[in-house]
Amino acid sequence: MIQHLSAYFRRHCVVCQDIADEQWLCRSCAAQLRPIGLHCPTCASAVADPTIPCGRCLAHPPPFDQLFIGYRYQEPVRSVLLAAKYGFQRAALAQYAEWAKALSWSIEALDYVVPMPIAKRRLVQRGFNQTHYLGSAIAKAHGVPLLKQALIKASRPPQSTLDSDSARRRNIAGAFRARQKLSGRVLLVDDVLTSGATASAAARALREGGADWIGVLVVAAR
Ligand SMILES: [Zn+2]
Ligand SMILES: [Zn+2]
């Protein structure tokens, strides 16, 4: 009976339901993880020296100071995110938060954590914003406040429905507004980076709100 119960309480992989060995993934799903590797300090482009911005970022510096990113957006990260975001699976959310927290340890000092906001209409539809969960895990780990209301986002078509970077930039520019005065080192937290247009638009609003240093942390890049 005791053996039966302990089997029942074992963690199962959020992707394939096999027994989980590493946090909420089984060994074979965890082995498929593709870390992003050496990348530009402000975008996901591969570079030989990660302390020097890539040519594109040198020519057009983004409005934030540093990007922290973990993985390529492919399996198993994709399945974990979809299960967290649309399936509301707690284990998947917990796994995603673990990845976010692990990434945040390379940040020297932080004053605030700001989760990427979603438009109010989408928040009502979905019932929760997964970036609050990720941001809260990081804020707790660093002992700093999570500012859920620091940014407000106007309703726009989802970036994923647009097929070019320039369309995404036009769509999102000016969508964010800072609702409170900020200062010091602020970390903006999101789940996935697509073109970087959303992160840039939100960072611009944080800068206008008074943030001195802005880091952007995303678990994965498309
Ligand atoms: Zn698995
Ligand atoms: Zn770059």
PDB file of C-alpha atoms and ligand atoms in Angstrom:
ATOM      1  CA  MET A   1       0.000   0.000   0.000  1.00  0.00           C
ATOM      2  CA  ILE A   2       2.813   2.409   0.945  1.00  0.00           C
ATOM      3  CA  GLN A   3       4.606   1.589  -2.302  1.00  0.00           C
ATOM      4  CA  HIS A   4       1.371   2.170  -4.188  1.00  0.00           C
ATOM      5  CA  LEU A   5       0.918   5.603  -2.595  1.00  0.00           C
ATOM      6  CA  SER A   6       4.488   6.726  -3.254  1.00  0.00           C
ATOM      7  CA  ALA A   7       4.069   5.757  -6.917  1.00  0.00           C
ATOM      8  CA  TYR A   8       0.916   7.851  -7.011  1.00  0.00           C
ATOM      9  CA  PHE A   9       2.713  10.903  -5.622  1.00  0.00           C
ATOM     10  CA  ARG A  10       5.693  10.743  -7.985  1.00  0.00           C
ATOM     11  CA  ARG A  11       6.017  13.656 -10.331  1.00  0.00           C
ATOM     12  CA  HIS A  12       5.126  13.040 -13.950  1.00  0.00           C
ATOM     13  CA  CYS A  13       6.731  14.732 -16.943  1.00  0.00           C
ATOM     14  CA  VAL A  14       4.506  17.627 -18.085  1.00  0.00           C
ATOM     15  CA  VAL A  15       5.281  16.795 -21.727  1.00  0.00           C
ATOM     16  CA  CYS A  16       4.973  12.986 -22.011  1.00  0.00           C
ATOM     17  CA  GLN A  17       3.589  11.880 -18.572  1.00  0.00           C
ATOM     18  CA  ASP A  18       6.554   9.547 -17.993  1.00  0.00           C
ATOM     19  CA  ILE A  19       8.119   9.657 -14.507  1.00  0.00           C
ATOM     20  CA  ALA A  20       9.842  13.038 -14.027  1.00  0.00           C
ATOM     21  CA  ASP A  21      13.491  13.001 -12.991  1.00  0.00           C
ATOM     22  CA  GLU A  22      14.524  16.616 -13.434  1.00  0.00           C
ATOM     23  CA  GLN A  23      12.021  19.038 -11.884  1.00  0.00           C
ATOM     24  CA  TRP A  24       8.847  18.483 -13.951  1.00  0.00           C
ATOM     25  CA  LEU A  25      10.430  16.736 -16.968  1.00  0.00           C
ATOM     26  CA  CYS A  26      11.509  13.168 -17.602  1.00  0.00           C
ATOM     27  CA  ARG A  27      15.132  12.506 -18.508  1.00  0.00           C
ATOM     28  CA  SER A  28      14.517  12.127 -22.237  1.00  0.00           C
ATOM     29  CA  CYS A  29      12.411  15.310 -22.554  1.00  0.00           C
ATOM     30  CA  ALA A  30      14.989  17.245 -20.478  1.00  0.00           C
ATOM     31  CA  ALA A  31      17.732  15.979 -22.815  1.00  0.00           C
ATOM     32  CA  GLN A  32      15.988  17.691 -25.736  1.00  0.00           C
ATOM     33  CA  LEU A  33      16.315  21.160 -24.167  1.00  0.00           C
ATOM     34  CA  ARG A  34      18.324  23.476 -26.403  1.00  0.00           C
ATOM     35  CA  PRO A  35      20.075  26.194 -24.379  1.00  0.00           C
ATOM     36  CA  ILE A  36      20.417  29.398 -26.358  1.00  0.00           C
ATOM     37  CA  GLY A  37      24.238  29.394 -26.139  1.00  0.00           C
ATOM     38  CA  LEU A  38      26.478  32.438 -26.598  1.00  0.00           C
ATOM     39  CA  HIS A  39      24.341  35.345 -27.735  1.00  0.00           C
ATOM     40  CA  CYS A  40      24.389  39.109 -28.143  1.00  0.00           C
ATOM     41  CA  PRO A  41      23.844  40.936 -24.789  1.00  0.00           C
ATOM     42  CA  THR A  42      20.635  42.538 -26.113  1.00  0.00           C
ATOM     43  CA  CYS A  43      19.180  40.019 -28.573  1.00  0.00           C
ATOM     44  CA  ALA A  44      19.142  36.268 -29.195  1.00  0.00           C
ATOM     45  CA  SER A  45      21.571  36.366 -32.173  1.00  0.00           C
ATOM     46  CA  ALA A  46      24.500  33.986 -31.832  1.00  0.00           C
ATOM     47  CA  VAL A  47      27.834  35.789 -31.377  1.00  0.00           C
ATOM     48  CA  ALA A  48      31.387  34.675 -30.550  1.00  0.00           C
ATOM     49  CA  ASP A  49      31.815  37.224 -27.733  1.00  0.00           C
ATOM     50  CA  PRO A  50      28.650  37.625 -25.604  1.00  0.00           C
ATOM     51  CA  THR A  51      29.934  40.898 -24.092  1.00  0.00           C
ATOM     52  CA  ILE A  52      29.811  42.759 -27.422  1.00  0.00           C
ATOM     53  CA  PRO A  53      26.474  43.595 -29.091  1.00  0.00           C
ATOM     54  CA  CYS A  54      25.799  42.175 -32.548  1.00  0.00           C
ATOM     55  CA  GLY A  55      25.966  44.491 -35.581  1.00  0.00           C
ATOM     56  CA  ARG A  56      22.219  45.011 -35.643  1.00  0.00           C
ATOM     57  CA  CYS A  57      22.041  46.005 -31.958  1.00  0.00           C
ATOM     58  CA  LEU A  58      25.081  48.303 -32.363  1.00  0.00           C
ATOM     59  CA  ALA A  59      23.359  50.066 -35.258  1.00  0.00           C
ATOM     60  CA  HIS A  60      19.957  50.196 -33.502  1.00  0.00           C
ATOM     61  CA  PRO A  61      20.438  49.787 -29.734  1.00  0.00           C
ATOM     62  CA  PRO A  62      17.275  48.481 -28.072  1.00  0.00           C
ATOM     63  CA  PRO A  63      15.732  50.596 -25.269  1.00  0.00           C
ATOM     64  CA  PHE A  64      16.823  48.092 -22.597  1.00  0.00           C
ATOM     65  CA  ASP A  65      20.259  47.292 -21.192  1.00  0.00           C
ATOM     66  CA  GLN A  66      20.502  43.531 -21.179  1.00  0.00           C
ATOM     67  CA  LEU A  67      18.605  40.449 -22.300  1.00  0.00           C
ATOM     68  CA  PHE A  68      18.554  37.248 -20.224  1.00  0.00           C
ATOM     69  CA  ILE A  69      17.360  34.254 -22.170  1.00  0.00           C
ATOM     70  CA  GLY A  70      17.495  30.519 -21.639  1.00  0.00           C
ATOM     71  CA  TYR A  71      16.349  28.322 -24.485  1.00  0.00           C
ATOM     72  CA  ARG A  72      15.308  28.004 -28.091  1.00  0.00           C
ATOM     73  CA  TYR A  73      11.523  27.955 -28.389  1.00  0.00           C
ATOM     74  CA  GLN A  74      11.183  24.335 -29.452  1.00  0.00           C
ATOM     75  CA  GLU A  75      10.336  21.065 -27.714  1.00  0.00           C
ATOM     76  CA  PRO A  76      10.067  20.537 -24.812  1.00  0.00           C
ATOM     77  CA  VAL A  77       9.873  24.277 -23.953  1.00  0.00           C
ATOM     78  CA  ARG A  78       7.040  24.843 -26.401  1.00  0.00           C
ATOM     79  CA  SER A  79       4.835  22.121 -24.889  1.00  0.00           C
ATOM     80  CA  VAL A  80       5.568  23.272 -21.351  1.00  0.00           C
ATOM     81  CA  LEU A  81       4.644  26.867 -22.192  1.00  0.00           C
ATOM     82  CA  LEU A  82       1.432  25.910 -24.000  1.00  0.00           C
ATOM     83  CA  ALA A  83       0.383  23.674 -21.088  1.00  0.00           C
ATOM     84  CA  ALA A  84       1.115  26.534 -18.662  1.00  0.00           C
ATOM     85  CA  LYS A  85      -0.498  29.315 -20.661  1.00  0.00           C
ATOM     86  CA  TYR A  86      -3.556  27.687 -22.179  1.00  0.00           C
ATOM     87  CA  GLY A  87      -3.870  24.421 -20.254  1.00  0.00           C
ATOM     88  CA  PHE A  88      -3.419  26.099 -16.843  1.00  0.00           C
ATOM     89  CA  GLN A  89      -1.379  23.114 -15.673  1.00  0.00           C
ATOM     90  CA  ARG A  90       0.281  23.981 -12.385  1.00  0.00           C
ATOM     91  CA  ALA A  91       3.237  21.650 -12.954  1.00  0.00           C
ATOM     92  CA  ALA A  92       3.944  23.275 -16.326  1.00  0.00           C
ATOM     93  CA  LEU A  93       3.730  26.752 -14.776  1.00  0.00           C
ATOM     94  CA  ALA A  94       6.053  25.630 -11.998  1.00  0.00           C
ATOM     95  CA  GLN A  95       8.570  24.257 -14.518  1.00  0.00           C
ATOM     96  CA  TYR A  96       8.454  27.473 -16.529  1.00  0.00           C
ATOM     97  CA  ALA A  97       8.955  29.515 -13.340  1.00  0.00           C
ATOM     98  CA  GLU A  98      11.959  27.323 -12.394  1.00  0.00           C
ATOM     99  CA  TRP A  99      13.588  28.126 -15.741  1.00  0.00           C
ATOM    100  CA  ALA A 100      12.898  31.844 -15.276  1.00  0.00           C
ATOM    101  CA  LYS A 101      14.303  31.815 -11.740  1.00  0.00           C
ATOM    102  CA  ALA A 102      17.439  29.919 -12.804  1.00  0.00           C
ATOM    103  CA  LEU A 103      18.094  32.546 -15.486  1.00  0.00           C
ATOM    104  CA  SER A 104      17.663  35.391 -13.015  1.00  0.00           C
ATOM    105  CA  TRP A 105      20.610  34.268 -10.849  1.00  0.00           C
ATOM    106  CA  SER A 106      23.056  35.836 -13.294  1.00  0.00           C
ATOM    107  CA  ILE A 107      21.611  39.298 -12.557  1.00  0.00           C
ATOM    108  CA  GLU A 108      23.762  41.117 -10.010  1.00  0.00           C
ATOM    109  CA  ALA A 109      21.273  43.448  -8.373  1.00  0.00           C
ATOM    110  CA  LEU A 110      17.597  44.162  -8.771  1.00  0.00           C
ATOM    111  CA  ASP A 111      15.188  46.688  -7.304  1.00  0.00           C
ATOM    112  CA  TYR A 112      11.918  45.649  -8.964  1.00  0.00           C
ATOM    113  CA  VAL A 113      10.421  42.938 -11.109  1.00  0.00           C
ATOM    114  CA  VAL A 114       7.766  43.927 -13.650  1.00  0.00           C
ATOM    115  CA  PRO A 115       5.781  41.185 -15.426  1.00  0.00           C
ATOM    116  CA  MET A 116       4.932  41.851 -19.072  1.00  0.00           C
ATOM    117  CA  PRO A 117       1.291  42.974 -18.955  1.00  0.00           C
ATOM    118  CA  ILE A 118      -1.400  41.647 -21.247  1.00  0.00           C
ATOM    119  CA  ALA A 119      -4.354  43.749 -22.378  1.00  0.00           C
ATOM    120  CA  LYS A 120      -7.233  43.806 -19.896  1.00  0.00           C
ATOM    121  CA  ARG A 121      -9.618  42.122 -22.339  1.00  0.00           C
ATOM    122  CA  ARG A 122      -7.252  39.162 -22.765  1.00  0.00           C
ATOM    123  CA  LEU A 123      -6.686  38.962 -19.027  1.00  0.00           C
ATOM    124  CA  VAL A 124     -10.438  38.668 -18.547  1.00  0.00           C
ATOM    125  CA  GLN A 125     -10.680  36.001 -21.296  1.00  0.00           C
ATOM    126  CA  ARG A 126      -7.813  33.885 -19.987  1.00  0.00           C
ATOM    127  CA  GLY A 127      -8.289  34.544 -16.291  1.00  0.00           C
ATOM    128  CA  PHE A 128      -4.614  34.948 -15.458  1.00  0.00           C
ATOM    129  CA  ASN A 129      -1.347  36.283 -16.799  1.00  0.00           C
ATOM    130  CA  GLN A 130       1.398  33.655 -16.744  1.00  0.00           C
ATOM    131  CA  THR A 131       4.090  36.352 -16.563  1.00  0.00           C
ATOM    132  CA  HIS A 132       2.774  37.291 -13.081  1.00  0.00           C
ATOM    133  CA  TYR A 133       3.623  33.772 -11.996  1.00  0.00           C
ATOM    134  CA  LEU A 134       7.137  33.896 -13.521  1.00  0.00           C
ATOM    135  CA  GLY A 135       7.740  37.408 -12.177  1.00  0.00           C
ATOM    136  CA  SER A 136       6.566  36.441  -8.717  1.00  0.00           C
ATOM    137  CA  ALA A 137       8.978  33.471  -8.567  1.00  0.00           C
ATOM    138  CA  ILE A 138      11.892  35.790  -9.469  1.00  0.00           C
ATOM    139  CA  ALA A 139      10.801  38.618  -7.153  1.00  0.00           C
ATOM    140  CA  LYS A 140      10.521  36.188  -4.207  1.00  0.00           C
ATOM    141  CA  ALA A 141      13.914  34.626  -4.968  1.00  0.00           C
ATOM    142  CA  HIS A 142      15.588  38.056  -5.014  1.00  0.00           C
ATOM    143  CA  GLY A 143      13.558  39.544  -2.171  1.00  0.00           C
ATOM    144  CA  VAL A 144      12.316  42.497  -4.235  1.00  0.00           C
ATOM    145  CA  PRO A 145       8.800  43.789  -5.000  1.00  0.00           C
ATOM    146  CA  LEU A 146       6.788  42.526  -7.958  1.00  0.00           C
ATOM    147  CA  LEU A 147       5.079  45.498  -9.599  1.00  0.00           C
ATOM    148  CA  LYS A 148       2.071  44.009 -11.387  1.00  0.00           C
ATOM    149  CA  GLN A 149       0.526  47.392 -12.107  1.00  0.00           C
ATOM    150  CA  ALA A 150       3.645  49.290 -13.195  1.00  0.00           C
ATOM    151  CA  LEU A 151       2.777  48.966 -16.880  1.00  0.00           C
ATOM    152  CA  ILE A 152      -0.542  49.020 -18.648  1.00  0.00           C
ATOM    153  CA  LYS A 153      -1.092  47.621 -22.124  1.00  0.00           C
ATOM    154  CA  ALA A 154      -3.672  48.821 -24.611  1.00  0.00           C
ATOM    155  CA  SER A 155      -5.544  46.169 -26.568  1.00  0.00           C
ATOM    156  CA  ARG A 156      -3.810  45.260 -29.872  1.00  0.00           C
ATOM    157  CA  PRO A 157      -3.920  42.224 -32.179  1.00  0.00           C
ATOM    158  CA  PRO A 158      -1.578  39.500 -30.779  1.00  0.00           C
ATOM    159  CA  GLN A 159       1.970  39.821 -32.137  1.00  0.00           C
ATOM    160  CA  SER A 160       1.927  36.130 -33.103  1.00  0.00           C
ATOM    161  CA  THR A 161      -0.811  36.836 -35.681  1.00  0.00           C
ATOM    162  CA  LEU A 162       1.427  39.268 -37.620  1.00  0.00           C
ATOM    163  CA  ASP A 163       3.868  37.902 -40.148  1.00  0.00           C
ATOM    164  CA  SER A 164       6.621  40.499 -40.396  1.00  0.00           C
ATOM    165  CA  ASP A 165       8.900  42.256 -37.914  1.00  0.00           C
ATOM    166  CA  SER A 166       7.918  45.672 -39.237  1.00  0.00           C
ATOM    167  CA  ALA A 167       4.202  44.877 -38.839  1.00  0.00           C
ATOM    168  CA  ARG A 168       4.910  43.734 -35.255  1.00  0.00           C
ATOM    169  CA  ARG A 169       6.827  46.923 -34.477  1.00  0.00           C
ATOM    170  CA  ARG A 170       4.033  49.141 -35.850  1.00  0.00           C
ATOM    171  CA  ASN A 171       1.377  47.152 -34.013  1.00  0.00           C
ATOM    172  CA  ILE A 172       3.028  47.370 -30.600  1.00  0.00           C
ATOM    173  CA  ALA A 173       4.690  50.816 -30.648  1.00  0.00           C
ATOM    174  CA  GLY A 174       3.067  53.007 -28.013  1.00  0.00           C
ATOM    175  CA  ALA A 175       0.916  50.171 -26.615  1.00  0.00           C
ATOM    176  CA  PHE A 176       2.461  50.427 -23.124  1.00  0.00           C
ATOM    177  CA  ARG A 177       2.283  53.132 -20.507  1.00  0.00           C
ATOM    178  CA  ALA A 178       4.014  53.394 -17.118  1.00  0.00           C
ATOM    179  CA  ARG A 179       1.494  53.860 -14.328  1.00  0.00           C
ATOM    180  CA  GLN A 180       3.927  54.547 -11.537  1.00  0.00           C
ATOM    181  CA  LYS A 181       7.251  56.291 -11.009  1.00  0.00           C
ATOM    182  CA  LEU A 182      10.211  53.947 -11.095  1.00  0.00           C
ATOM    183  CA  SER A 183      13.905  54.162 -10.353  1.00  0.00           C
ATOM    184  CA  GLY A 184      16.882  51.837 -10.086  1.00  0.00           C
ATOM    185  CA  ARG A 185      17.254  48.416 -11.674  1.00  0.00           C
ATOM    186  CA  VAL A 186      14.095  46.963 -13.145  1.00  0.00           C
ATOM    187  CA  LEU A 187      13.662  43.490 -14.618  1.00  0.00           C
ATOM    188  CA  LEU A 188      10.914  43.017 -17.186  1.00  0.00           C
ATOM    189  CA  VAL A 189       9.776  39.382 -17.377  1.00  0.00           C
ATOM    190  CA  ASP A 190       8.090  37.675 -20.327  1.00  0.00           C
ATOM    191  CA  ASP A 191       7.656  34.061 -21.459  1.00  0.00           C
ATOM    192  CA  VAL A 192       8.772  34.093 -25.110  1.00  0.00           C
ATOM    193  CA  LEU A 193      10.684  36.564 -27.262  1.00  0.00           C
ATOM    194  CA  THR A 194       9.565  36.795 -30.885  1.00  0.00           C
ATOM    195  CA  SER A 195      10.934  39.853 -32.678  1.00  0.00           C
ATOM    196  CA  GLY A 196      11.756  41.770 -29.502  1.00  0.00           C
ATOM    197  CA  ALA A 197       9.278  44.483 -30.540  1.00  0.00           C
ATOM    198  CA  THR A 198       7.035  43.881 -27.507  1.00  0.00           C
ATOM    199  CA  ALA A 199       9.969  43.903 -25.067  1.00  0.00           C
ATOM    200  CA  SER A 200      11.282  47.109 -26.659  1.00  0.00           C
ATOM    201  CA  ALA A 201       7.925  48.879 -26.496  1.00  0.00           C
ATOM    202  CA  ALA A 202       7.443  47.899 -22.830  1.00  0.00           C
ATOM    203  CA  ALA A 203      11.053  48.856 -21.960  1.00  0.00           C
ATOM    204  CA  ARG A 204      10.540  52.286 -23.522  1.00  0.00           C
ATOM    205  CA  ALA A 205       7.557  52.853 -21.198  1.00  0.00           C
ATOM    206  CA  LEU A 206       9.602  51.702 -18.173  1.00  0.00           C
ATOM    207  CA  ARG A 207      12.368  54.142 -19.165  1.00  0.00           C
ATOM    208  CA  GLU A 208       9.842  56.947 -19.430  1.00  0.00           C
ATOM    209  CA  GLY A 209       8.631  55.901 -15.979  1.00  0.00           C
ATOM    210  CA  GLY A 210      12.150  56.515 -14.624  1.00  0.00           C
ATOM    211  CA  ALA A 211      13.914  53.111 -14.612  1.00  0.00           C
ATOM    212  CA  ASP A 212      17.705  53.568 -14.688  1.00  0.00           C
ATOM    213  CA  TRP A 213      18.680  50.067 -15.789  1.00  0.00           C
ATOM    214  CA  ILE A 214      16.295  47.697 -17.570  1.00  0.00           C
ATOM    215  CA  GLY A 215      16.894  44.000 -17.966  1.00  0.00           C
ATOM    216  CA  VAL A 216      14.574  41.818 -20.029  1.00  0.00           C
ATOM    217  CA  LEU A 217      14.235  38.175 -19.009  1.00  0.00           C
ATOM    218  CA  VAL A 218      12.504  35.689 -21.294  1.00  0.00           C
ATOM    219  CA  VAL A 219      12.636  31.933 -20.929  1.00  0.00           C
ATOM    220  CA  ALA A 220      12.819  31.217 -24.673  1.00  0.00           C
ATOM    221  CA  ALA A 221      13.336  32.864 -28.071  1.00  0.00           C
ATOM    222  CA  ARG A 222      11.566  31.917 -31.286  1.00  0.00           C
TER     223      ARG A 222
HETATM  224 ZN    ZN B   1       8.915  13.476 -20.878  1.00  0.00          ZN
HETATM  225 ZN    ZN B   2      21.939  41.846 -30.928  1.00  0.00          ZN
END
